[in-house]
Amino acid sequence: MAVIRDVMPAFDLLQPDSIADAQRLLQQNGSDAWIMAGGLDSFDWLKDRIKKPRVLVDLSGIDELKGIRATSDGVEIGAMTTLTDIANDPEIRKNYSVLSDAVSVVASPQIRNQGTLGGNVSQDARCWYYRGGWPCYRAGGDICYADTPVGRNREHAIFGANRCVAVHPSDSAPALIVLDAKFVIQTPKGERSVDAEDYFVGPETDITRLNILEPGDLLTAIRIPSAWAGANFYFEKVRDRNVWDFPLMNVASAKVLNGNAISRIRIAVNAAAPRPMRLKQVEDAVVGKPADASTGQAAGELAVQGAVPLQFNAYKIPLMRNLVKRAIAGTPEGA
Ligand SMILES: Cc1cc2nc3c(=O)[nH]c(=O)nc-3n(C[C@H](O)[C@H](O)[C@H](O)COP(=O)(O)OP(=O)(O)OC[C@H]3O[C@@H](n4cnc5c(N)ncnc54)[C@H](O)[C@@H]3O)c2cc1C
Ligand code: SF4
């Protein structure tokens, strides 16, 4: 079990100042290397002495990884851009506001000032057994402590369980999925770009990680195409406390309306499953229908079909139903 200590285990601190240099160091050190962005997730693991990398590759000195740039078809956000910079960026707020809305409710102002977009989408699961150093499936063991009759699983998954029932904790992920963002990854074999929804992996693919990155890979940027620029967006996060807290669930949608009829839509939720869920079935079912409460109700019912609650999280089923309903109808209930 984890014992919290003030002193981190010793590691070599490497501080590249270019992407090429970082890549070289990552490739040289393979699975011995730990990438550090803002450090908010990283330092938890290191200070709890649960993860003990031999080498830390600190990205903070790489200017190429920072900033928001216009492209010929949208915007590119460097992986080391802070959540605060994204929340305040005029172009993101004007045309891609589902993302600025999502990052604005991540944690606290201090965490948003330090936390980066690359780190937010690459952060690890928050299941307290795993974070506490318990030797569960995700940590390489052969048991899930959360998925037992007495396990503490109120925050855990209602979809996608496969031995592990932890959820993906990111608020930015569903917003990036509805914007059809592309994640740019430098690998030892060259650059590759993947759709946002394909960046994340569930335990059926690999129970020890939440994304597709292999040792030696570096997420360098996230590109948002103009396909959904200026759409009718919705983002809502439900959490236990409004000061700072991870999502119990969140929802993001992008709609293009013809009158009040939905002509194009994307909708995604997070913290419902071990990876963010794009609700393709719901999207297909509501095209051509009015963006109103009745369509939203039917969409919500469809979205929760197949949900399997654990002992203490059945509340997530009506929560998801209502979030999807509101993301279709467009107004928070009671507003
Ligand atoms: C108290 C607290 C509350 C929080 N609440 C929320 C919340 O409500 N919603 C939410 O979405 N998030 C929340 N977070 C997460 C936070 O927003 C950070 O974004 C996140 O922890 C990691 O960002 P970071 O830049 O600090 O990355 P780090 O902690 O340095 O890195 C996180 C992980 O990503 C990897 N990584 C980082 N950058 C790259 C890259 N470019 N390429 C490859 N791998 C990379 C690292 O190796 C590490 O495994 C919270 C965190 C804390 C500590
Ligand atoms: S939910 Fe996943 S991370 Fe949590 S105890 Fe079970 S296997 Fe480990």
PDB file of N, CA and C in Angstrom, residues 4 11-12 26 53 70 90 96 100 107 117-118 123 141 144 149 157 182 184 190 207 231 260 279 281 287 298 313 318:
ATOM      1  N   ILE A   4       2.402   7.859   2.007  1.00  0.00           N
ATOM      2  CA  ILE A   4       2.708   9.180   1.489  1.00  0.00           C
ATOM      3  C   ILE A   4       3.992   9.693   2.129  1.00  0.00           C
ATOM      4  N   PHE A  11      15.406  10.275  -9.422  1.00  0.00           N
ATOM      5  CA  PHE A  11      15.348   9.979 -10.862  1.00  0.00           C
ATOM      6  C   PHE A  11      16.257  10.970 -11.569  1.00  0.00           C
ATOM      7  N   ASP A  12      16.601  10.634 -12.817  1.00  0.00           N
ATOM      8  CA  ASP A  12      17.357  11.592 -13.635  1.00  0.00           C
ATOM      9  C   ASP A  12      16.363  12.556 -14.240  1.00  0.00           C
ATOM     10  N   LEU A  26      13.236  10.257 -25.159  1.00  0.00           N
ATOM     11  CA  LEU A  26      12.187   9.267 -24.884  1.00  0.00           C
ATOM     12  C   LEU A  26      12.523   7.941 -25.549  1.00  0.00           C
ATOM     13  N   PRO A  53       9.786   6.036 -11.872  1.00  0.00           N
ATOM     14  CA  PRO A  53      10.546   6.048 -13.125  1.00  0.00           C
ATOM     15  C   PRO A  53      12.029   6.323 -12.875  1.00  0.00           C
ATOM     16  N   ALA A  70      -3.560  29.461 -35.539  1.00  0.00           N
ATOM     17  CA  ALA A  70      -4.544  29.243 -36.603  1.00  0.00           C
ATOM     18  C   ALA A  70      -3.906  28.333 -37.650  1.00  0.00           C
ATOM     19  N   PRO A  90      -9.500  33.931 -27.431  1.00  0.00           N
ATOM     20  CA  PRO A  90     -10.672  34.509 -28.111  1.00  0.00           C
ATOM     21  C   PRO A  90     -11.206  33.641 -29.248  1.00  0.00           C
ATOM     22  N   TYR A  96     -15.169  27.597 -30.886  1.00  0.00           N
ATOM     23  CA  TYR A  96     -15.098  26.218 -30.369  1.00  0.00           C
ATOM     24  C   TYR A  96     -15.401  26.253 -28.866  1.00  0.00           C
ATOM     25  N   SER A 100     -13.657  25.654 -24.503  1.00  0.00           N
ATOM     26  CA  SER A 100     -13.349  26.623 -23.430  1.00  0.00           C
ATOM     27  C   SER A 100     -14.294  26.410 -22.241  1.00  0.00           C
ATOM     28  N   ALA A 107     -11.108  21.339 -12.277  1.00  0.00           N
ATOM     29  CA  ALA A 107     -10.437  21.591 -11.003  1.00  0.00           C
ATOM     30  C   ALA A 107     -10.555  23.043 -10.537  1.00  0.00           C
ATOM     31  N   LEU A 117      -3.193  20.820 -21.720  1.00  0.00           N
ATOM     32  CA  LEU A 117      -4.180  20.028 -22.450  1.00  0.00           C
ATOM     33  C   LEU A 117      -3.659  18.609 -22.688  1.00  0.00           C
ATOM     34  N   GLY A 118      -2.372  18.494 -23.045  1.00  0.00           N
ATOM     35  CA  GLY A 118      -1.792  17.161 -23.258  1.00  0.00           C
ATOM     36  C   GLY A 118      -1.887  16.317 -21.990  1.00  0.00           C
ATOM     37  N   GLN A 123      -4.025  12.014 -18.592  1.00  0.00           N
ATOM     38  CA  GLN A 123      -3.977  11.708 -17.163  1.00  0.00           C
ATOM     39  C   GLN A 123      -4.521  10.303 -16.901  1.00  0.00           C
ATOM     40  N   GLY A 141      -2.109  -6.432 -10.914  1.00  0.00           N
ATOM     41  CA  GLY A 141      -2.541  -7.520 -10.040  1.00  0.00           C
ATOM     42  C   GLY A 141      -3.670  -8.327 -10.638  1.00  0.00           C
ATOM     43  N   CYS A 144     -10.069  -6.640  -8.775  1.00  0.00           N
ATOM     44  CA  CYS A 144     -10.561  -5.261  -8.758  1.00  0.00           C
ATOM     45  C   CYS A 144     -11.209  -5.026  -7.399  1.00  0.00           C
ATOM     46  N   PRO A 149     -18.935  -6.456  -3.633  1.00  0.00           N
ATOM     47  CA  PRO A 149     -20.153  -5.981  -2.951  1.00  0.00           C
ATOM     48  C   PRO A 149     -19.887  -4.863  -1.947  1.00  0.00           C
ATOM     49  N   ALA A 157     -17.691   3.133 -13.198  1.00  0.00           N
ATOM     50  CA  ALA A 157     -18.302   3.035 -14.535  1.00  0.00           C
ATOM     51  C   ALA A 157     -19.659   2.326 -14.539  1.00  0.00           C
ATOM     52  N   LYS A 182      -8.088  16.085 -33.869  1.00  0.00           N
ATOM     53  CA  LYS A 182      -7.075  15.076 -34.211  1.00  0.00           C
ATOM     54  C   LYS A 182      -5.902  15.242 -33.248  1.00  0.00           C
ATOM     55  N   VAL A 184      -2.058  14.698 -32.475  1.00  0.00           N
ATOM     56  CA  VAL A 184      -0.830  14.511 -33.243  1.00  0.00           C
ATOM     57  C   VAL A 184       0.229  13.883 -32.333  1.00  0.00           C
ATOM     58  N   GLY A 190       7.735   8.044 -36.774  1.00  0.00           N
ATOM     59  CA  GLY A 190       7.288   9.268 -37.446  1.00  0.00           C
ATOM     60  C   GLY A 190       6.006   9.791 -36.829  1.00  0.00           C
ATOM     61  N   ILE A 207      -5.367  -2.946 -20.008  1.00  0.00           N
ATOM     62  CA  ILE A 207      -5.892  -2.551 -18.698  1.00  0.00           C
ATOM     63  C   ILE A 207      -4.921  -1.639 -17.934  1.00  0.00           C
ATOM     64  N   ALA A 231     -20.726  26.038 -34.195  1.00  0.00           N
ATOM     65  CA  ALA A 231     -21.942  25.214 -34.039  1.00  0.00           C
ATOM     66  C   ALA A 231     -22.667  25.601 -32.749  1.00  0.00           C
ATOM     67  N   ASN A 260     -35.351  24.534 -36.113  1.00  0.00           N
ATOM     68  CA  ASN A 260     -35.077  23.851 -34.847  1.00  0.00           C
ATOM     69  C   ASN A 260     -34.766  22.374 -35.076  1.00  0.00           C
ATOM     70  N   LEU A 279     -21.545   8.991 -28.451  1.00  0.00           N
ATOM     71  CA  LEU A 279     -22.843   8.318 -28.512  1.00  0.00           C
ATOM     72  C   LEU A 279     -23.356   8.331 -29.957  1.00  0.00           C
ATOM     73  N   GLN A 281     -24.986   6.114 -31.722  1.00  0.00           N
ATOM     74  CA  GLN A 281     -26.381   5.657 -31.896  1.00  0.00           C
ATOM     75  C   GLN A 281     -27.366   6.782 -31.635  1.00  0.00           C
ATOM     76  N   VAL A 287     -30.969  12.886 -35.746  1.00  0.00           N
ATOM     77  CA  VAL A 287     -30.834  13.740 -36.944  1.00  0.00           C
ATOM     78  C   VAL A 287     -32.200  13.883 -37.611  1.00  0.00           C
ATOM     79  N   ALA A 298     -36.117  10.938 -25.513  1.00  0.00           N
ATOM     80  CA  ALA A 298     -35.921   9.669 -26.232  1.00  0.00           C
ATOM     81  C   ALA A 298     -34.424   9.379 -26.381  1.00  0.00           C
ATOM     82  N   ASN A 313     -23.512   2.989  -7.643  1.00  0.00           N
ATOM     83  CA  ASN A 313     -23.530   4.066  -8.647  1.00  0.00           C
ATOM     84  C   ASN A 313     -24.730   4.030  -9.590  1.00  0.00           C
ATOM     85  N   PRO A 318     -29.867   7.642 -14.328  1.00  0.00           N
ATOM     86  CA  PRO A 318     -30.694   8.836 -14.567  1.00  0.00           C
ATOM     87  C   PRO A 318     -29.848  10.091 -14.807  1.00  0.00           C
TER      88      PRO A 318
END
